[in-house]
Amino acid sequence: MTHTSSTKAVPALPAAPRHIALIMDGNGRWATKRYLPRVAGHVKGVEAVRGMVEACIERHVEYLTLFAFSSENWRRPAEEVSLLMRLFMTALEREVSKMHANGIRLRVVGDLSRFDAGLQKMIVDAERKTAGNTRLVVTICANYGGRWDIMQATGKMVAANPGCTDFTEDQLAPHLAMAYAPEPDLFIRTGGEERISNFLLWQLAYTELYFTETYWPDFDAAALDLAIDSYYQRERRFGRTSAQIADQKKAS
Ligand code: IPE
Ligand code: IPE
Ligand code: MG
């Protein structure tokens, strides 16, 4: 299935956000504030993911996309990186069956070739196991970078169109890592920083952005509702004027 590109046409909008993309930031500071090692924040962060998945199901969100590890996070101390990898594996081991039982489809996107073979196999198995589920699609972005995504898609697009020198958006879009999902309606970043940090650069073109000081381990269903309330206050114009949108509402 292909989804409307926000720059090619004005998408038909659902009232509620259909796709939420989230930068889960602030685990380290959450822990430091409590005189705990950073790892304690990451452990707590996994629990917050569980809560967020449940909250999204209750709110009929169709796609939840979580930035778990960026292509730049390899720059962290080796100890923290290997700990994050272990946490990821443990979470997959523990959660995939439960997710499957709850009708959740799991996808993992990013340059997975840098992960060890065991983790890669777990990812393939989890995606295969949950492939038929439709209640909520949870995407984990791991070793993901927006620039990596655009470059890998460009490479595939060029290979698929030998001799072509004049490409269109439509030729690129199917090769992007998240081609299966509509563009995010709502982007949330926890932890107080107001930047994209190389997350979904292409897909966020017309996404509503929401930033909160709350650290990721503290981000619960009530905090999600604040973000969704903020989303409801926005007027998504996609380049048009407010008057045009008012006219369209009257006509429908
Ligand atoms: C986000 O929390 C988790 C990952 C990047 C894996 P951080 O680890 O970035 O926490 P802060 O930003 O240092 O508080
Ligand atoms: C973004 O958080 C990446 C993830 C949450 C996985 P970072 O903590 O790595 O971002 P910067 O370095 O503050 O921009
Ligand atoms: Mg951070």
PDB file of C-alpha atoms and ligand atoms in Angstrom, residues 25-26 29 38 76 189, ligand 3:
ATOM      1  CA  ASP A  25      15.396  11.099  25.324  1.00  0.00           C
ATOM      2  CA  GLY A  26      16.510  11.841  28.877  1.00  0.00           C
ATOM      3  CA  ARG A  29      19.646  12.524  33.059  1.00  0.00           C
ATOM      4  CA  ARG A  38      22.904   5.886  33.392  1.00  0.00           C
ATOM      5  CA  ARG A  76      29.053   6.808  23.269  1.00  0.00           C
ATOM      6  CA  ARG A 189      10.663  14.465  21.866  1.00  0.00           C
TER       7      ARG A 189
HETATM    8 MG    MG B   3      20.069  12.134  25.032  1.00  0.00          MG
END
